[in-house]
Amino acid sequence: MKRTDERDWVFKLIFEDSINKIENLEQTLANHELNDNEFIKDSLISYNENYERIEARLVEELKQRYKRLSRVSKAILFLSLNEIYYLDIPHQVSINEAVELSKTYGNESDYQIINSILGKIVRKDA
């Protein structure tokens, strides 16, 4: 499976988690026949471990706008920030992939919002 496809799965599972908390990661991965995929497993474990830090970062950056983001946008932002800060994926790669995911799953202008938010956060840390 290509990394783009793996990221697509991670996004879908983070989105699923935002609707109905995933209690048993191993079982969820097995249900989707993904239990042998290390990138997906590592990404989701890291997402779970760092959820509060990522959410705090987004709330700090977006203030009241955070509540208005769609679940799709939030899932994409969580995926990308987790990759950048906790999985050592280069920010250029992760932001580009986040924009592509938002073009596929988000509304018409979501990709611009995603790109703007991620760019702003990464520039602050540069």
Short mmCIF file of C-alpha atoms in Angstrom, two decimals:
data_model
loop_
_atom_site.label_atom_id
_atom_site.label_comp_id
_atom_site.label_asym_id
_atom_site.label_seq_id
_atom_site.Cartn_x
_atom_site.Cartn_y
_atom_site.Cartn_z
CA MET A 1 0.00 0.00 0.00
CA LYS A 2 1.30 3.44 -0.92
CA ARG A 3 1.85 6.03 1.80
CA THR A 4 -0.94 8.21 0.37
CA ASP A 5 -3.36 5.29 0.76
CA GLU A 6 -2.11 4.65 4.29
CA ARG A 7 -2.67 8.31 5.17
CA ASP A 8 -6.17 8.08 3.71
CA TRP A 9 -6.90 5.21 6.10
CA VAL A 10 -5.45 7.09 9.06
CA PHE A 11 -7.68 10.05 8.20
CA LYS A 12 -10.75 7.82 7.96
CA LEU A 13 -10.01 6.19 11.30
CA ILE A 14 -9.38 9.54 13.02
CA PHE A 15 -12.67 10.77 11.55
CA GLU A 16 -14.40 7.62 12.81
CA ASP A 17 -12.86 8.21 16.25
CA SER A 18 -14.32 11.74 16.28
CA ILE A 19 -17.81 10.29 15.83
CA ASN A 20 -17.58 7.10 17.84
CA LYS A 21 -14.49 6.71 20.05
CA ILE A 22 -12.39 3.73 18.97
CA GLU A 23 -11.98 1.66 22.13
CA ASN A 24 -10.02 -1.27 20.71
CA LEU A 25 -7.49 -0.18 18.10
CA GLU A 26 -6.25 -3.69 17.38
CA GLN A 27 -9.79 -4.91 16.69
CA THR A 28 -10.59 -1.90 14.50
CA LEU A 29 -7.45 -2.45 12.44
CA ALA A 30 -8.26 -6.15 12.12
CA ASN A 31 -11.81 -5.34 10.99
CA HIS A 32 -10.34 -3.31 8.10
CA GLU A 33 -7.54 -5.84 7.46
CA LEU A 34 -4.95 -3.22 8.42
CA ASN A 35 -3.40 -4.89 11.47
CA ASP A 36 -0.15 -5.61 9.60
CA ASN A 37 0.38 -2.01 8.51
CA GLU A 38 2.93 -0.39 10.82
CA PHE A 39 2.52 3.18 9.54
CA ILE A 40 -1.23 3.17 10.17
CA LYS A 41 -0.86 1.52 13.56
CA ASP A 42 1.97 3.85 14.65
CA SER A 43 0.04 6.91 13.42
CA LEU A 44 -3.08 5.99 15.36
CA ILE A 45 -1.18 5.11 18.52
CA SER A 46 0.61 8.47 18.32
CA TYR A 47 -2.67 10.28 17.63
CA ASN A 48 -4.23 8.71 20.73
CA GLU A 49 -1.21 9.52 22.90
CA ASN A 50 -0.98 13.12 21.71
CA TYR A 51 -4.64 14.01 21.17
CA GLU A 52 -4.85 16.51 24.03
CA ARG A 53 -1.65 18.31 23.02
CA ILE A 54 -2.74 18.57 19.40
CA GLU A 55 -6.20 19.80 20.37
CA ALA A 56 -4.73 22.37 22.77
CA ARG A 57 -2.46 23.62 19.99
CA LEU A 58 -5.39 24.00 17.61
CA VAL A 59 -7.56 25.75 20.22
CA GLU A 60 -4.67 28.09 21.07
CA GLU A 61 -4.21 28.95 17.41
CA LEU A 62 -7.84 29.15 16.31
CA LYS A 63 -9.60 30.29 19.49
CA GLN A 64 -13.39 30.26 18.89
CA ARG A 65 -12.98 29.23 15.23
CA TYR A 66 -11.93 25.75 16.40
CA LYS A 67 -15.52 24.93 17.36
CA ARG A 68 -16.73 25.89 13.90
CA LEU A 69 -14.40 23.55 12.02
CA SER A 70 -16.03 20.51 10.46
CA ARG A 71 -15.13 17.05 11.72
CA VAL A 72 -13.45 16.40 8.39
CA SER A 73 -11.20 19.44 8.77
CA LYS A 74 -10.41 18.59 12.38
CA ALA A 75 -9.49 15.01 11.44
CA ILE A 76 -7.17 16.26 8.69
CA LEU A 77 -5.54 18.79 11.03
CA PHE A 78 -5.05 16.16 13.74
CA LEU A 79 -3.51 13.79 11.20
CA SER A 80 -1.11 16.39 9.86
CA LEU A 81 -0.04 17.89 13.19
CA ASN A 82 0.51 14.43 14.60
CA GLU A 83 2.74 13.57 11.65
CA ILE A 84 4.72 16.80 11.81
CA TYR A 85 5.29 16.96 15.57
CA TYR A 86 5.22 13.35 16.73
CA LEU A 87 6.13 11.17 13.74
CA ASP A 88 8.87 13.37 12.23
CA ILE A 89 7.25 13.58 8.80
CA PRO A 90 8.56 16.69 6.98
CA HIS A 91 6.01 19.47 7.30
CA GLN A 92 5.98 20.13 3.55
CA VAL A 93 4.96 16.54 2.86
CA SER A 94 2.33 16.41 5.57
CA ILE A 95 0.77 19.76 4.66
CA ASN A 96 0.63 18.81 0.98
CA GLU A 97 -1.06 15.51 1.84
CA ALA A 98 -3.48 17.31 4.18
CA VAL A 99 -4.45 19.71 1.38
CA GLU A 100 -5.04 16.77 -0.98
CA LEU A 101 -7.20 15.00 1.62
CA SER A 102 -9.25 18.16 2.14
CA LYS A 103 -9.78 18.47 -1.62
CA THR A 104 -11.09 14.91 -1.65
CA TYR A 105 -13.19 14.87 1.52
CA GLY A 106 -13.82 18.49 2.45
CA ASN A 107 -15.94 21.31 1.13
CA GLU A 108 -14.92 23.50 -1.77
CA SER A 109 -12.63 25.89 0.14
CA ASP A 110 -11.54 23.62 3.00
CA TYR A 111 -8.15 23.00 1.43
CA GLN A 112 -7.32 26.71 1.70
CA ILE A 113 -8.28 26.78 5.37
CA ILE A 114 -6.25 23.63 6.11
CA ASN A 115 -3.22 25.00 4.28
CA SER A 116 -3.49 28.34 6.08
CA ILE A 117 -3.85 26.86 9.57
CA LEU A 118 -1.02 24.35 9.16
CA GLY A 119 1.28 26.92 7.53
CA LYS A 120 0.67 29.39 10.34
CA ILE A 121 1.38 26.82 13.06
CA VAL A 122 4.56 25.54 11.38
CA ARG A 123 5.87 29.07 10.73
CA LYS A 124 5.43 29.95 14.41
CA ASP A 125 7.69 27.03 15.34
CA ALA A 126 10.33 27.74 12.72
#
